[in-house]
Rosetta silent file (secondary structure, phi, psi, omega in degrees, C-alpha in Angstrom):
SEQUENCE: XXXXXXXXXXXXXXXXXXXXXXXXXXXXXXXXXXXXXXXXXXXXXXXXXXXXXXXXXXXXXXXXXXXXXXXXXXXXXXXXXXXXXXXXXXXXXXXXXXXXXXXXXXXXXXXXXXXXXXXXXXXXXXXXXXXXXXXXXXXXXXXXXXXXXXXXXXXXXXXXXXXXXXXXXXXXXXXXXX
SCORE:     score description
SCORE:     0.000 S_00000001
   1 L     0.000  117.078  154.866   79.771  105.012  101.496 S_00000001
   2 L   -97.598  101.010 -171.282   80.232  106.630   97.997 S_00000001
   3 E  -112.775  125.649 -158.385   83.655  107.088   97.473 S_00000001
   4 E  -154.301  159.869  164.728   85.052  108.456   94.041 S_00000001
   5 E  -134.461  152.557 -178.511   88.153  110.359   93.233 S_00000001
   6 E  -143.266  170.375 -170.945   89.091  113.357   91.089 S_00000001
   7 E   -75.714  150.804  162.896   92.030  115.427   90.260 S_00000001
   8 L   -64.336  123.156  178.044   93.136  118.118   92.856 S_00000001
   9 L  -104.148 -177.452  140.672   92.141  121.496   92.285 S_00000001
  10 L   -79.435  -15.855 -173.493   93.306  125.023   93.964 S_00000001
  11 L   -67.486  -13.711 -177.193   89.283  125.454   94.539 S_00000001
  12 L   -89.536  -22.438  177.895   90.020  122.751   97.131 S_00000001
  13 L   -45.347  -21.436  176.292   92.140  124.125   99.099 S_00000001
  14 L   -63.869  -82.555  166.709   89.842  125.761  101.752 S_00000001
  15 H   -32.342  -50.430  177.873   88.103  122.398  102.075 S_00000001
  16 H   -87.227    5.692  175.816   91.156  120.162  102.117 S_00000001
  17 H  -116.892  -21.733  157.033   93.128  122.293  104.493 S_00000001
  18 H   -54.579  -66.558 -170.830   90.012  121.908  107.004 S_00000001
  19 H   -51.859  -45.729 -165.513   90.145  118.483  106.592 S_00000001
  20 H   -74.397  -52.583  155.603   94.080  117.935  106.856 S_00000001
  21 H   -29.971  -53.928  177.779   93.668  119.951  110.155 S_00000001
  22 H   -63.762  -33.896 -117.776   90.907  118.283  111.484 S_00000001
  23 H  -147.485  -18.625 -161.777   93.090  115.230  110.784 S_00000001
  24 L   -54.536  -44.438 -177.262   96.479  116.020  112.023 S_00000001
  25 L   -89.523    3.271  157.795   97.011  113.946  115.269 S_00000001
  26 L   -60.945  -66.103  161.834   95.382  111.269  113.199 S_00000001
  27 H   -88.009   21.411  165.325   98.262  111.133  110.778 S_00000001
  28 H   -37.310  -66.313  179.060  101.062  111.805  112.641 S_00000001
  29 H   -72.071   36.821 -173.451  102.247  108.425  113.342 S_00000001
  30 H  -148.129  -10.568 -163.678  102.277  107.781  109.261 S_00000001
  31 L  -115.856  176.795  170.493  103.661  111.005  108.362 S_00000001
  32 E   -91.190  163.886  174.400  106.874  113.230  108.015 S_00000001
  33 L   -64.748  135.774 -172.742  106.885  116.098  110.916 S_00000001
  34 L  -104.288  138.972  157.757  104.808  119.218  109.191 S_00000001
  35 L   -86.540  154.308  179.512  105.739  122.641  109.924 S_00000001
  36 L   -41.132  -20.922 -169.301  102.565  124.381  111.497 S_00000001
  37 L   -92.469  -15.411 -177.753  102.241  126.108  108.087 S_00000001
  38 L   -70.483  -40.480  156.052  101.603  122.857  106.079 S_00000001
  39 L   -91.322   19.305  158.275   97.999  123.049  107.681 S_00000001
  40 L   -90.215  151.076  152.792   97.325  126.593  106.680 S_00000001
  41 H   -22.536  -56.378 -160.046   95.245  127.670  103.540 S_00000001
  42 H   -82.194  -36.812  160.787   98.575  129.354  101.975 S_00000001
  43 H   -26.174  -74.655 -158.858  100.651  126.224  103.030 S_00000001
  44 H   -81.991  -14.152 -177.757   98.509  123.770  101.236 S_00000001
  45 H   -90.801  -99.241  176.390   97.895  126.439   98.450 S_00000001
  46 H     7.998  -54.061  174.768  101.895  126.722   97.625 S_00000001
  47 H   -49.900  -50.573 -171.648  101.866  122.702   98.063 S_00000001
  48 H   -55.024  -82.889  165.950   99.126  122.250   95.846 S_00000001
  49 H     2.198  -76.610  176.870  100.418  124.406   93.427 S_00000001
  50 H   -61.892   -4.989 -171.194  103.736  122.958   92.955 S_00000001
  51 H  -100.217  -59.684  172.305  102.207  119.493   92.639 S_00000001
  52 H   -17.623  -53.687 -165.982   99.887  120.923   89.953 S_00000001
  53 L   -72.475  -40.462  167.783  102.794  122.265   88.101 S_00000001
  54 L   -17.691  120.221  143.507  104.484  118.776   88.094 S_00000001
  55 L   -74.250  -26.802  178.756  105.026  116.275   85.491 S_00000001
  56 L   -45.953  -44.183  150.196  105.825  113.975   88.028 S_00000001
  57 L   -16.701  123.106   94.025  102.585  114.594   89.737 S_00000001
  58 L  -115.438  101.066  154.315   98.748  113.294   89.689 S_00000001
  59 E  -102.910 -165.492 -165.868   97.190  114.216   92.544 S_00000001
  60 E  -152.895  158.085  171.613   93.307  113.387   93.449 S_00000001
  61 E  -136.495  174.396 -162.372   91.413  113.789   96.054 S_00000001
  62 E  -104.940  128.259  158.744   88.905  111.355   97.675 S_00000001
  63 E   -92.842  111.820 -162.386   85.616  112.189   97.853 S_00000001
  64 E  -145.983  131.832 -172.207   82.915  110.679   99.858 S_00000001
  65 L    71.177   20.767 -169.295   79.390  111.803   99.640 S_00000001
  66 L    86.378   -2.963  178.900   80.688  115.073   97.717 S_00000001
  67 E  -111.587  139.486  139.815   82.893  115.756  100.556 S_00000001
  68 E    -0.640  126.073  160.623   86.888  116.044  101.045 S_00000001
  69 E  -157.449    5.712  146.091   87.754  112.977  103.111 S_00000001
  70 E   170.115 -140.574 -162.122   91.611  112.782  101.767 S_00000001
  71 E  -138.777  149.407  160.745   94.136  112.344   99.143 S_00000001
  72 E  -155.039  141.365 -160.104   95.449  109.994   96.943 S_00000001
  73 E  -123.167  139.189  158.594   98.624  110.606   94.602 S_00000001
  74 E   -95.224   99.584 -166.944  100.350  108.884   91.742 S_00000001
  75 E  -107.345  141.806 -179.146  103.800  110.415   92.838 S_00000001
  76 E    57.802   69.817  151.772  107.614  110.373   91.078 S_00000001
  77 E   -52.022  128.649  139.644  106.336  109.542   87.622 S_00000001
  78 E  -133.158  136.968 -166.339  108.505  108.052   85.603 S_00000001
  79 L   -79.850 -160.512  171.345  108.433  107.747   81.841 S_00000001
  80 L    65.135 -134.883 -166.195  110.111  106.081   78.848 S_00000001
  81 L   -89.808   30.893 -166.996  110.846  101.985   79.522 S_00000001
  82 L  -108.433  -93.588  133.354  110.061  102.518   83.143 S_00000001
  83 L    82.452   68.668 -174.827  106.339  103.894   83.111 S_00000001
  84 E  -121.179  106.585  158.224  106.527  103.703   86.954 S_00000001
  85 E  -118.605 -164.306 -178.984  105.285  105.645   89.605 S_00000001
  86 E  -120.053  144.003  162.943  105.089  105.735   93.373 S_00000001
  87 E   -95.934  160.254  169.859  101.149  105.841   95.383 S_00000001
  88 E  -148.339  144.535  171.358  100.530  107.585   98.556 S_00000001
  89 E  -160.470 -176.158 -170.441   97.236  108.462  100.306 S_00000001
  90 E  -158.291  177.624  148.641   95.932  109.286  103.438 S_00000001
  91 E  -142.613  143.334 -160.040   91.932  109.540  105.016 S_00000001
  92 L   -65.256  134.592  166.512   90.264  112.158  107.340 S_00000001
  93 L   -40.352  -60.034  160.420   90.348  110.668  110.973 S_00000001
  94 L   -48.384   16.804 -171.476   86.065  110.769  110.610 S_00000001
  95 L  -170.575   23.909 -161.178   86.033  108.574  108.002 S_00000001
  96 L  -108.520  141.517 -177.013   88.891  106.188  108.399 S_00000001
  97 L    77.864   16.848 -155.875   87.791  102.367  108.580 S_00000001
  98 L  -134.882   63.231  149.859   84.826  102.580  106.404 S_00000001
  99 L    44.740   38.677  162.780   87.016  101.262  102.798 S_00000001
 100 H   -88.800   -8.976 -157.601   87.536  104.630  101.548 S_00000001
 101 H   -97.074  -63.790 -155.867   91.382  104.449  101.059 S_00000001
 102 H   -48.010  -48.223 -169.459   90.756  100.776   99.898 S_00000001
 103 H   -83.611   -9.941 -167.497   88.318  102.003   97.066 S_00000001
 104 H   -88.261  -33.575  164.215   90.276  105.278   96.093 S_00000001
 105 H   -29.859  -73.663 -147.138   93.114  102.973   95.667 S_00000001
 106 H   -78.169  -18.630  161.788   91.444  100.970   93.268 S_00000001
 107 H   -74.760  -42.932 -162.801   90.255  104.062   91.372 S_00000001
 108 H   -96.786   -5.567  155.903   93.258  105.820   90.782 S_00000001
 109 H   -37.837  -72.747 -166.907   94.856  101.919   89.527 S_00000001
 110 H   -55.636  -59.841  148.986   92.278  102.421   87.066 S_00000001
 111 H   -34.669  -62.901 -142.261   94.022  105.888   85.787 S_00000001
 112 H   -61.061  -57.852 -167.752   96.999  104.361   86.499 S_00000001
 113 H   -81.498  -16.708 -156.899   96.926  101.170   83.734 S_00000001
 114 L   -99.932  -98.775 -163.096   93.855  102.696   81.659 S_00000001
 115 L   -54.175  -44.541 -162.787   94.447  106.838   81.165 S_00000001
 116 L   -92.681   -2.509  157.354   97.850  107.781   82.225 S_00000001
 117 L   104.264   -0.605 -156.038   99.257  104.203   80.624 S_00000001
 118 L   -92.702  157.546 -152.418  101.592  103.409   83.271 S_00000001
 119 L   -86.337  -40.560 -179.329  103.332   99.947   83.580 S_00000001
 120 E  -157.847  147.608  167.244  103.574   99.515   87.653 S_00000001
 121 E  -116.843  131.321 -167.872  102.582  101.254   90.636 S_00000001
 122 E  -134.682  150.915  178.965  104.779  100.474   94.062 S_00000001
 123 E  -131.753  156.812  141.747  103.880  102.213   97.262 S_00000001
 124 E  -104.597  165.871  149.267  105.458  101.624  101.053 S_00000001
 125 E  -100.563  131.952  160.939  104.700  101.359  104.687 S_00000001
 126 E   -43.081  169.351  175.440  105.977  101.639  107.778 S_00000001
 127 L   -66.468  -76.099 -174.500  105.873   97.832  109.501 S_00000001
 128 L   -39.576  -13.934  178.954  103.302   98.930  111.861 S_00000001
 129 L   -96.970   67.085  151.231  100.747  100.188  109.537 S_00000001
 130 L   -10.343  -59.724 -172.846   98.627   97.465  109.103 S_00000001
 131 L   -59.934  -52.123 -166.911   95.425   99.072  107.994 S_00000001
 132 H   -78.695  -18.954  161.306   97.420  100.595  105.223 S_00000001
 133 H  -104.491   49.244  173.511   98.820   97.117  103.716 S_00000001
 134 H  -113.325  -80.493 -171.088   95.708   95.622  104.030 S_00000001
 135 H   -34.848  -17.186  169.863   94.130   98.288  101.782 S_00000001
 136 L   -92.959  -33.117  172.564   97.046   97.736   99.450 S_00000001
 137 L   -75.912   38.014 -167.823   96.773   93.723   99.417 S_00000001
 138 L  -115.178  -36.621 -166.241   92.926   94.246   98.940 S_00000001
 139 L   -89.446   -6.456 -166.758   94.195   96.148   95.823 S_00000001
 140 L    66.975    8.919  167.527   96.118   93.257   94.230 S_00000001
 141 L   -62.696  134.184  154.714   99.698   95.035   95.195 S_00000001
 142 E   -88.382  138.454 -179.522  102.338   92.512   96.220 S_00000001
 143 E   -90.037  124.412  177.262  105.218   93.029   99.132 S_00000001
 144 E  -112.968    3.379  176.064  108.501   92.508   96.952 S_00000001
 145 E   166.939 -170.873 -165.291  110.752   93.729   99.790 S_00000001
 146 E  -151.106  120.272 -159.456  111.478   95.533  103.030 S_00000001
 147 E  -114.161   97.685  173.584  113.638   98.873  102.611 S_00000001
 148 E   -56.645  145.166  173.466  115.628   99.794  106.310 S_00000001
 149 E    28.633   86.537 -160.853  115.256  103.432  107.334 S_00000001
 150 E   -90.818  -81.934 -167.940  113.240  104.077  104.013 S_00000001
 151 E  -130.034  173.373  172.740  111.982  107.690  105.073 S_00000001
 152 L  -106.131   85.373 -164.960  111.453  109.711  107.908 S_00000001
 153 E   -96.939  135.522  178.728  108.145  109.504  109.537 S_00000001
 154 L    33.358   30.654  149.907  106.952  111.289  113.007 S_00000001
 155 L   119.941  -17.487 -178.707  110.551  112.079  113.284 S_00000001
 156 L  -118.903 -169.027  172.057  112.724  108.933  112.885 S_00000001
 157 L  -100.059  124.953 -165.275  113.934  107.125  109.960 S_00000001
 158 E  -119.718  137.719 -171.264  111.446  104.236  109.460 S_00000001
 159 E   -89.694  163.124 -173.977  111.760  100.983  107.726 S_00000001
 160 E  -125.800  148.542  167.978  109.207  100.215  105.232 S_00000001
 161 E   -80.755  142.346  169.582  107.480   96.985  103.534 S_00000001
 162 E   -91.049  134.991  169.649  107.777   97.611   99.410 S_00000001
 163 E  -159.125  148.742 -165.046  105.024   96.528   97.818 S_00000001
 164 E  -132.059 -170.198 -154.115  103.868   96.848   93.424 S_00000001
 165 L   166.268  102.748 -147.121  101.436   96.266   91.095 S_00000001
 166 E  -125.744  126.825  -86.416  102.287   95.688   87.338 S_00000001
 167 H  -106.271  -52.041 -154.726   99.574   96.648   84.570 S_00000001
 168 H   -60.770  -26.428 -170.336   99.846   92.241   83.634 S_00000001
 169 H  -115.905   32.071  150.818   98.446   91.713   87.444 S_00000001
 170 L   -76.773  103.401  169.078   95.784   94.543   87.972 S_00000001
 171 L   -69.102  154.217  134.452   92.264   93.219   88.213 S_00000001
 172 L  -102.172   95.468 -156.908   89.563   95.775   87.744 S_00000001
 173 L  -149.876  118.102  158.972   87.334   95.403   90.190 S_00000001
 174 L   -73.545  128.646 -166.489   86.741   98.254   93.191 S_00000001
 175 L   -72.235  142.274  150.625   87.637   96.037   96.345 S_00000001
 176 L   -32.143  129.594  138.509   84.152   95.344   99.381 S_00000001
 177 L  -110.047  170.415 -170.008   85.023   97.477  101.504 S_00000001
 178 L  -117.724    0.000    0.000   85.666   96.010  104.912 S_00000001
């Protein structure tokens, strides 16, 4: 496994709208319901776009071997005495279980505290996703809390585990993967 991340391009879109396809009934249960156009080319080019445009915004996408194999986002920036954001990611269904989320994590940390500066990163889960708060306590993130009907995922409103990561407790060290 080589696993590296980089900023999100529009050149990706062909490639990353394969992938998110390819991927769909993988991330179902983790996601909000997509209209069918959200896994077209012009879908994901419109998305992309508007995230581009963003201050709010960094996304990246994970790369393993040189290939697409997901996404990972610093999302709802916020600046001033805050210097917060929220993470999200996700990994292609083929490539899931092999520590790619776990190390892309731990990469875009390193943007997080080093280049863009920022003070804490807090992400959630659904209860059930396991996999995905592993890869964040792997990460040094803590669970600070449990948020009822948080978002709407595969259709209902789902409670979530809270969980952060504050500049003073960020190791740098890319986690084994496992």
């Amino acid at each position: 496994m080589t696993a590296t991340i980089r900023p999100l391009t529009l050149n990706d879109v062909p490639e990353l709208t394969a992938v998110l396809a390819a991927s769909r009934a993988h991330l179902a249960p983790w996601d909000p319901v997509r209209e069918d156009s959200f896994y077209t080319e012009a879908g994901q080019r419109t998305m992309i776009a508007g995230a581009l445009a963003s201050t709010g915004s960094l996304p990246h996408v994970i790369l393993d071997d040189g290939e697409i194999a997901g996404r990972v986002n610093l999302n709802n920036i916020v600046r001033g005495p805050f210097q917060s954001s929220s993470l999200g990611y996700w990994v292609a269904a083929d490539r899931a279980g092999r520590g790619l989320a776990t190390a892309a994590v731990a990469q875009i940390l390193r943007l997080a505290f080093t280049d863009y500066a920022l003070h804490r990163v807090e992400a959630g889960t659904i209860l059930s996703n396991v996999r995905s708060q592993r890869v964040l306590e792997k990460n040094g993130f803590q669970r600070f809390g449990l948020a009822p009907r948080y978002l709407q995922i595969a259709g209902e409103w789902q409670d979530h585990y809270l969980f952060q990561i504050t500049a003073e407790n960020w190791v740098e060290d890319v986690p084994p993967p496992s």
